[in-house]
Amino acid sequence: MELIAAPPPTPPTLYRFSDDNFDLKNITTTSPSPHLQLQLPLRSPKHNPSLLHNFPYHPPSPIPPQPLITPQTTPPKNNHKTKTKVATTLDILHLLDALSFPIPLDTYTSLIKECTFSRDPETAIELLNHITHSGIKPTLPLLNRILIMFISCGLLDNARHLFDKMTVRDFNSWATLFVAYFDNADYEEATSVFISMIEDLGMSEFPNWIWDCLLKACACSTNFALGLQVHGWLLKLGTCDGVVISTSLINFYGQFRGIKDANLVFNRLSRHNTMTWTAKIVSGCKEKQFFEVVSDFKEMGREGIKKDTFTFSSVLKACGKMLDHGRCGKQVHADAIKLGLVEDHYVHCSLIAMYGRGGLLRDAKRVFEMKQNERDDDCWNAMFMGYIYNGLNIEALKFLYQMKEAGIRPQESLRTKLRIACGSVTY
């Protein structure tokens, strides 16, 4: 019996990549070669044991398959967090310069928007220099965007320099510069810009918000004469019956303690809302007409006007100065509980101050302890002021140490009052 040796197993074919068959384009745009087909078994083949007995020769047992290693779905934890570097506006400019690509206006517009949100002054200056040396002629909308970019980056002087060089300006140009000075609390320059805008564009129907800013600027700069002229302009334009403008006029006259003019504007309105009523209440508080303020507050309820947190905080200030042992203040407190506004920060602090001024320290302490975990500096100082206002210097000193333990810094004016009351004791 001759033994026939089995042929040696055929070695597996290895597919190697070489420079001839490697193409970068085929990787990104084409599918793999059809000659290279990898078939992975999805499950183990099923064997019928009865069929194995029919074979006279049993092949050697195959090599046991290796356990399948499943790929990790989540990357391994790395203690060292790698930060992805994001290309900045300057990187894009340098890249475009290196490639010698001409930059269109749309690209400059996108870069200006990005710099406006990033608020990087160095990038804003270099971006303007790049636009200047590019040789393109910027349009008016692009120049307006550059103005906004400079202002958002804190470069108000650069924005004014660019504005003065602009040969053509529209309302957006003037309004951008006006709001920039207003937000920087330079109210005199803001009013000067507005007057120049009227001389350039003429008197027209501007948006309500710009009239509101102008009247606030007149009040903050104590320019009562200009405010009267603005009121006359609004009467000519026929826009005084609007809620926003009328509220601004009431607040303006209330700032100068012109309660009669404020009431005149209020009474000429065809309809009222929360803003107009609250403005009237604030004006009455500045004129120390506290009983009229409470009367207006009750009238709001009778007319069904919604009361907000600012309305309650203003009325509570008036109730604290009425010296009626907190009777009106308790009614307002009950109304705030009914409307669910007692948890508001401003209402909560106003309640503490109102009860403290009325001599009701127990009620003030009860309101103070309602929000133990949410008390801030205003609530602490309101309670501290209540002790000082009622001459309870010992309790005020004890409460001052509680504030220091809680990490609350008391107002310097209250500390001065307590120091004077205690005989210039150093604490």
Coordinates of C-alpha atoms in Angstrom, one line a residue:
M1 CA 0.0 0.0 0.0
E2 CA 1.6 3.2 -1.2
L3 CA 1.2 6.3 0.8
I4 CA 0.5 9.2 -1.2
A5 CA 1.7 12.4 0.3
A6 CA -0.8 15.2 0.5
P7 CA 0.2 18.3 -1.5
P8 CA 1.5 21.2 0.6
P9 CA -1.0 23.9 1.4
T10 CA -1.1 26.8 -0.9
P11 CA 0.2 29.9 0.8
P12 CA -2.3 32.8 1.0
T13 CA -1.9 35.4 -1.6
L14 CA -0.7 38.7 -0.2
Y15 CA -1.8 41.9 -1.9
R16 CA 0.8 44.6 -1.7
F17 CA 0.4 48.2 -2.6
S18 CA 3.1 49.6 -4.8
D19 CA 3.7 52.9 -6.5
D20 CA 2.2 51.5 -9.7
N21 CA -1.2 50.5 -8.3
F22 CA -1.6 53.3 -5.7
D23 CA -3.6 56.2 -6.8
L24 CA -4.7 59.0 -4.5
K25 CA -7.7 59.9 -6.7
N26 CA -9.0 56.4 -6.7
I27 CA -9.1 56.4 -2.9
T28 CA -11.4 59.5 -2.6
T29 CA -13.5 59.2 -5.8
T30 CA -13.6 55.5 -7.0
S31 CA -14.6 52.2 -5.5
P32 CA -12.1 49.4 -4.7
S33 CA -11.0 47.1 -7.5
P34 CA -13.5 44.4 -8.3
H35 CA -10.6 41.8 -8.4
L36 CA -10.0 42.4 -4.8
Q37 CA -13.0 41.0 -3.0
L38 CA -12.9 40.3 0.7
Q39 CA -15.6 38.0 2.0
L40 CA -16.0 37.8 5.7
P41 CA -18.2 35.1 7.1
L42 CA -21.2 36.5 9.0
R43 CA -21.8 33.2 10.9
S44 CA -20.2 29.8 11.5
P45 CA -21.1 27.2 8.8
K46 CA -23.6 24.6 9.8
H47 CA -22.4 21.0 9.7
N48 CA -24.6 17.9 9.6
P49 CA -23.1 15.1 11.8
S50 CA -24.9 12.4 9.8
L51 CA -23.0 13.2 6.7
L52 CA -19.6 12.8 8.3
H53 CA -20.1 8.9 8.6
N54 CA -20.6 8.6 4.9
F55 CA -17.0 9.6 4.2
P56 CA -14.4 6.8 4.4
Y57 CA -11.7 9.3 5.1
H58 CA -11.9 11.8 7.9
P59 CA -9.7 14.8 7.3
P60 CA -7.6 16.1 10.1
S61 CA -9.3 18.4 12.5
P62 CA -8.9 22.0 11.4
I63 CA -7.0 24.6 13.4
P64 CA -9.4 26.1 15.9
P65 CA -10.4 29.6 14.9
Q66 CA -9.0 32.5 16.7
P67 CA -11.4 34.5 18.8
L68 CA -12.8 37.4 17.0
I69 CA -11.6 40.8 18.3
T70 CA -14.3 43.4 18.0
P71 CA -13.1 46.9 17.3
Q72 CA -13.5 49.5 20.0
T73 CA -16.4 51.8 19.4
T74 CA -15.2 54.5 21.8
P75 CA -11.6 55.8 21.6
P76 CA -9.4 55.0 24.6
K77 CA -9.3 57.6 27.4
N78 CA -6.5 60.0 27.1
N79 CA -5.5 62.0 30.1
H80 CA -3.8 64.6 28.0
K81 CA -6.6 66.5 26.2
T82 CA -5.6 67.6 22.8
K83 CA -7.0 71.0 21.7
T84 CA -8.1 71.3 18.1
K85 CA -6.5 74.4 16.6
V86 CA -9.0 76.6 14.7
A87 CA -7.8 78.8 11.9
T88 CA -8.2 82.4 12.7
T89 CA -8.9 85.4 10.4
L90 CA -5.2 86.3 10.2
D91 CA -4.4 82.7 9.2
I92 CA -6.8 82.8 6.4
L93 CA -5.5 86.2 5.2
H94 CA -1.9 84.9 5.3
L95 CA -2.9 81.8 3.4
L96 CA -4.7 83.7 0.7
D97 CA -1.7 86.0 0.4
A98 CA 0.7 83.1 0.1
L99 CA -1.5 81.5 -2.7
S100 CA -1.8 84.9 -4.4
F101 CA -5.5 84.5 -4.7
P102 CA -7.6 87.7 -5.2
I103 CA -10.0 88.1 -2.3
P104 CA -13.6 89.1 -3.3
L105 CA -15.8 91.3 -1.3
D106 CA -17.9 88.4 0.0
T107 CA -14.8 86.9 1.6
Y108 CA -13.9 90.1 3.3
T109 CA -17.5 90.4 4.5
S110 CA -17.3 86.9 6.1
L111 CA -14.0 87.7 7.7
I112 CA -15.4 91.0 9.1
K113 CA -18.3 89.1 10.6
E114 CA -16.0 86.6 12.2
C115 CA -13.8 89.4 13.7
T116 CA -16.9 91.2 15.0
F117 CA -17.9 88.1 17.0
S118 CA -14.3 87.3 18.2
R119 CA -13.7 91.0 19.2
D120 CA -10.0 90.9 18.5
P121 CA -8.8 94.5 18.1
E122 CA -5.4 93.5 16.5
T123 CA -7.2 91.4 13.9
A124 CA -9.6 94.2 13.2
I125 CA -6.8 96.7 12.4
E126 CA -4.9 94.3 10.2
L127 CA -8.1 93.4 8.4
L128 CA -8.8 97.0 7.5
N129 CA -5.2 97.5 6.4
H130 CA -5.5 94.4 4.2
I131 CA -8.6 95.8 2.6
T132 CA -7.0 99.2 2.1
H133 CA -4.0 97.7 0.3
S134 CA -6.0 95.2 -1.7
G135 CA -7.0 97.9 -4.2
I136 CA -10.7 97.1 -4.1
K137 CA -13.3 99.9 -3.7
P138 CA -15.3 99.1 -0.6
T139 CA -19.0 99.6 -0.8
L140 CA -21.1 101.5 1.8
P141 CA -22.5 98.3 3.4
L142 CA -19.0 97.0 3.8
L143 CA -17.8 100.2 5.5
N144 CA -20.8 100.0 7.8
R145 CA -19.8 96.5 8.8
I146 CA -16.2 97.7 9.5
L147 CA -17.7 100.4 11.8
I148 CA -19.6 97.7 13.7
M149 CA -16.4 95.5 13.8
F150 CA -14.4 98.4 15.3
I151 CA -17.0 99.2 17.9
S152 CA -17.4 95.6 19.0
C153 CA -13.6 95.3 19.4
G154 CA -13.6 98.4 21.6
L155 CA -11.9 100.6 19.0
L156 CA -14.3 103.6 19.1
D157 CA -11.6 106.1 18.1
N158 CA -10.8 104.0 15.0
A159 CA -14.5 103.8 14.2
R160 CA -14.8 107.6 14.5
H161 CA -11.7 108.1 12.3
L162 CA -13.2 105.8 9.6
F163 CA -16.6 107.5 9.9
D164 CA -15.1 111.0 9.3
K165 CA -13.3 109.7 6.2
M166 CA -16.5 108.3 4.7
T167 CA -17.7 110.5 1.8
V168 CA -21.2 108.9 1.8
R169 CA -23.2 107.9 4.9
D170 CA -26.6 106.5 5.5
F171 CA -28.8 106.0 8.5
N172 CA -27.0 102.8 9.5
S173 CA -23.7 104.7 9.6
W174 CA -25.0 107.5 11.8
A175 CA -27.0 105.1 14.1
T176 CA -24.0 102.9 14.6
L177 CA -21.8 105.8 15.8
F178 CA -24.7 107.2 17.9
V179 CA -25.3 103.9 19.7
A180 CA -21.6 103.4 20.3
Y181 CA -21.3 106.7 22.2
F182 CA -24.5 106.0 24.1
D183 CA -23.3 102.5 25.2
N184 CA -20.1 104.1 26.4
A185 CA -22.0 106.6 28.5
D186 CA -20.6 109.5 26.5
Y187 CA -24.1 111.1 26.3
E188 CA -22.9 114.6 25.2
E189 CA -21.1 113.2 22.2
A190 CA -24.1 110.9 21.4
T191 CA -26.5 113.9 21.3
S192 CA -24.0 115.8 19.1
V193 CA -23.9 112.9 16.7
F194 CA -27.7 112.8 16.5
I195 CA -27.9 116.5 15.8
S196 CA -25.3 116.1 13.0
M197 CA -27.4 113.2 11.6
I198 CA -30.5 115.4 11.4
E199 CA -28.5 118.0 9.6
D200 CA -27.2 115.4 7.1
L201 CA -30.3 113.2 6.6
G202 CA -33.0 115.7 7.6
M203 CA -36.0 115.1 9.9
S204 CA -37.6 111.8 9.1
E205 CA -39.4 109.0 10.9
F206 CA -36.6 107.2 12.7
P207 CA -37.2 104.0 14.6
N208 CA -38.7 104.3 18.1
W209 CA -35.6 102.9 19.8
I210 CA -33.4 105.7 18.6
W211 CA -35.8 108.3 20.1
D212 CA -35.8 106.4 23.3
C213 CA -31.9 106.4 23.4
L214 CA -31.9 110.1 22.6
L215 CA -34.3 111.0 25.4
K216 CA -32.3 108.9 27.8
A217 CA -29.1 110.7 26.7
C218 CA -30.7 114.1 27.2
A219 CA -31.8 113.1 30.7
C220 CA -28.3 111.6 31.6
S221 CA -26.5 114.7 30.3
T222 CA -29.1 117.1 31.9
N223 CA -29.8 118.6 28.5
F224 CA -33.4 119.6 29.2
A225 CA -33.6 122.1 26.3
L226 CA -32.7 119.4 23.7
G227 CA -35.3 117.1 25.3
L228 CA -38.0 119.7 24.8
Q229 CA -37.0 120.1 21.1
V230 CA -37.2 116.4 20.7
H231 CA -40.7 116.4 22.2
G232 CA -41.6 119.1 19.6
W233 CA -40.2 117.1 16.8
L234 CA -42.2 114.1 17.9
L235 CA -45.4 116.2 18.0
K236 CA -44.8 117.3 14.4
L237 CA -44.2 113.8 13.3
G238 CA -47.3 112.6 15.1
T239 CA -45.6 109.8 16.9
C240 CA -46.2 110.8 20.5
D241 CA -49.2 108.5 20.9
G242 CA -47.0 105.4 20.6
V243 CA -46.3 103.4 23.8
V244 CA -42.5 103.3 23.5
I245 CA -42.1 107.1 22.8
S246 CA -44.7 108.1 25.4
T247 CA -43.0 106.0 28.0
S248 CA -39.6 107.6 27.1
L249 CA -41.1 111.1 27.4
I250 CA -42.7 110.3 30.8
N251 CA -39.3 109.0 32.1
F252 CA -37.6 112.0 30.7
Y253 CA -39.8 114.5 32.5
G254 CA -39.7 112.4 35.6
Q255 CA -35.9 112.6 35.6
F256 CA -36.2 116.4 35.8
R257 CA -39.0 116.2 38.3
G258 CA -41.5 117.5 35.8
I259 CA -44.4 115.5 37.2
K260 CA -47.0 117.8 35.5
D261 CA -45.5 117.4 32.1
A262 CA -45.2 113.6 32.6
N263 CA -48.9 113.4 33.6
L264 CA -49.8 115.5 30.6
V265 CA -48.1 113.1 28.3
F266 CA -49.7 110.1 30.1
N267 CA -53.2 111.6 30.0
R268 CA -53.0 112.3 26.2
L269 CA -52.4 108.7 25.4
S270 CA -55.2 106.8 23.7
R271 CA -54.2 103.6 25.4
H272 CA -52.0 102.5 28.3
N273 CA -50.1 99.4 29.2
T274 CA -47.6 98.2 31.8
M275 CA -44.8 100.4 30.5
T276 CA -46.7 103.7 30.7
W277 CA -48.2 103.0 34.1
T278 CA -44.9 102.0 35.6
A279 CA -43.2 105.1 34.1
K280 CA -45.9 107.2 35.8
I281 CA -45.3 105.4 39.1
V282 CA -41.5 105.9 38.9
S283 CA -42.0 109.6 38.2
G284 CA -44.3 109.9 41.2
C285 CA -41.7 108.3 43.5
K286 CA -39.1 110.8 42.4
E287 CA -41.6 113.6 43.2
K288 CA -42.3 112.0 46.6
Q289 CA -46.0 111.7 45.8
F290 CA -46.2 108.3 47.5
F291 CA -50.0 108.2 48.1
E292 CA -50.5 109.0 44.4
V293 CA -48.2 106.2 43.5
V294 CA -50.2 103.7 45.6
S295 CA -53.4 105.1 44.0
D296 CA -52.0 104.5 40.6
F297 CA -51.0 101.0 41.5
K298 CA -54.6 100.3 42.6
E299 CA -55.9 101.8 39.4
M300 CA -53.8 99.5 37.3
G301 CA -55.5 96.6 39.0
R302 CA -58.9 98.0 38.4
E303 CA -58.2 98.5 34.7
G304 CA -56.7 95.0 34.4
I305 CA -53.2 96.2 33.5
K306 CA -50.5 93.6 34.0
K307 CA -48.0 94.4 36.8
D308 CA -44.4 93.3 36.4
T309 CA -41.6 93.0 38.8
F310 CA -40.4 96.6 38.1
T311 CA -43.8 97.9 39.0
F312 CA -43.8 96.1 42.3
S313 CA -40.3 97.2 43.2
S314 CA -41.1 100.8 42.5
V315 CA -44.3 100.7 44.5
L316 CA -42.6 99.0 47.4
K317 CA -40.1 101.8 47.5
A318 CA -42.9 104.3 47.9
C319 CA -44.6 102.2 50.6
G320 CA -41.4 102.1 52.6
K321 CA -41.4 105.9 52.8
M322 CA -45.0 106.4 53.6
L323 CA -44.5 105.9 57.4
D324 CA -47.9 104.1 57.8
H325 CA -46.4 101.1 59.7
G326 CA -46.4 99.0 56.6
R327 CA -50.1 98.8 56.0
C328 CA -49.9 99.6 52.2
G329 CA -46.7 97.6 51.9
K330 CA -48.5 94.5 53.3
Q331 CA -51.2 94.9 50.8
V332 CA -48.7 95.1 48.0
H333 CA -46.9 92.1 49.4
A334 CA -50.1 90.1 49.3
D335 CA -50.7 91.1 45.7
A336 CA -47.2 90.0 44.8
I337 CA -47.8 86.6 46.4
K338 CA -51.1 86.3 44.5
L339 CA -49.4 87.0 41.2
G340 CA -46.4 84.7 42.0
L341 CA -43.8 87.5 41.8
V342 CA -42.6 87.4 45.4
E343 CA -39.7 85.1 44.5
D344 CA -38.3 87.7 42.1
H345 CA -34.9 89.1 43.1
Y346 CA -35.9 92.8 42.8
V347 CA -39.3 92.3 44.6
H348 CA -37.6 90.2 47.3
C349 CA -35.0 92.9 48.1
S350 CA -37.6 95.7 47.9
L351 CA -39.8 93.8 50.5
I352 CA -36.9 93.6 52.9
A353 CA -36.1 97.3 52.5
M354 CA -39.8 98.3 52.8
Y355 CA -40.3 96.4 56.1
G356 CA -37.0 97.7 57.4
R357 CA -37.9 101.3 56.7
G358 CA -41.3 100.8 58.3
G359 CA -39.8 99.4 61.5
L360 CA -41.1 95.9 61.0
L361 CA -37.8 94.1 61.5
R362 CA -39.5 90.8 62.2
D363 CA -41.3 90.8 58.9
A364 CA -38.1 91.9 57.1
K365 CA -36.1 89.1 58.8
R366 CA -38.9 86.6 57.8
V367 CA -38.7 87.7 54.1
F368 CA -34.8 87.7 54.3
E369 CA -34.8 84.0 55.5
M370 CA -37.2 82.9 52.8
K371 CA -34.3 82.4 50.3
Q372 CA -31.4 81.2 52.3
N373 CA -29.5 79.7 49.4
E374 CA -30.2 82.5 46.9
R375 CA -29.5 85.6 48.9
D376 CA -27.0 88.0 47.3
D377 CA -25.4 91.2 48.3
D378 CA -28.5 93.3 47.7
C379 CA -30.6 91.3 50.1
W380 CA -27.9 91.3 52.8
N381 CA -27.4 95.1 52.5
A382 CA -31.2 95.7 52.6
M383 CA -31.4 93.8 55.9
F384 CA -28.3 95.5 57.2
M385 CA -29.8 98.9 56.3
G386 CA -33.0 98.0 58.2
Y387 CA -31.1 97.6 61.5
I388 CA -29.2 100.8 61.0
Y389 CA -32.3 102.8 60.0
N390 CA -34.1 101.7 63.2
G391 CA -31.1 102.5 65.4
L392 CA -30.4 98.9 66.4
N393 CA -26.7 99.3 66.4
I394 CA -25.9 96.1 68.4
E395 CA -27.9 94.0 66.1
A396 CA -26.4 95.7 63.1
L397 CA -22.9 94.9 64.4
K398 CA -23.8 91.2 64.9
F399 CA -25.4 91.1 61.4
L400 CA -22.2 92.7 60.0
Y401 CA -20.1 89.8 61.3
Q402 CA -22.6 87.4 59.7
M403 CA -22.1 89.2 56.4
K404 CA -18.3 88.8 56.7
E405 CA -18.7 85.1 57.5
A406 CA -20.9 84.7 54.4
G407 CA -18.3 86.5 52.3
I408 CA -20.7 89.4 51.6
R409 CA -19.1 92.9 51.3
P410 CA -21.3 95.5 52.9
Q411 CA -21.9 98.9 51.3
E412 CA -19.3 101.5 52.3
S413 CA -22.1 104.1 53.0
L414 CA -23.8 101.7 55.4
R415 CA -20.6 101.0 57.2
T416 CA -20.0 104.7 57.5
K417 CA -23.4 105.3 59.0
L418 CA -22.9 102.5 61.5
R419 CA -19.4 103.8 62.4
I420 CA -20.8 107.2 63.1
A421 CA -23.7 105.7 65.2
C422 CA -21.3 103.6 67.2
G423 CA -19.0 106.6 68.0
S424 CA -16.4 106.0 65.3
V425 CA -15.6 102.5 66.5
T426 CA -13.2 100.7 64.1
Y427 CA -14.5 97.4 62.9

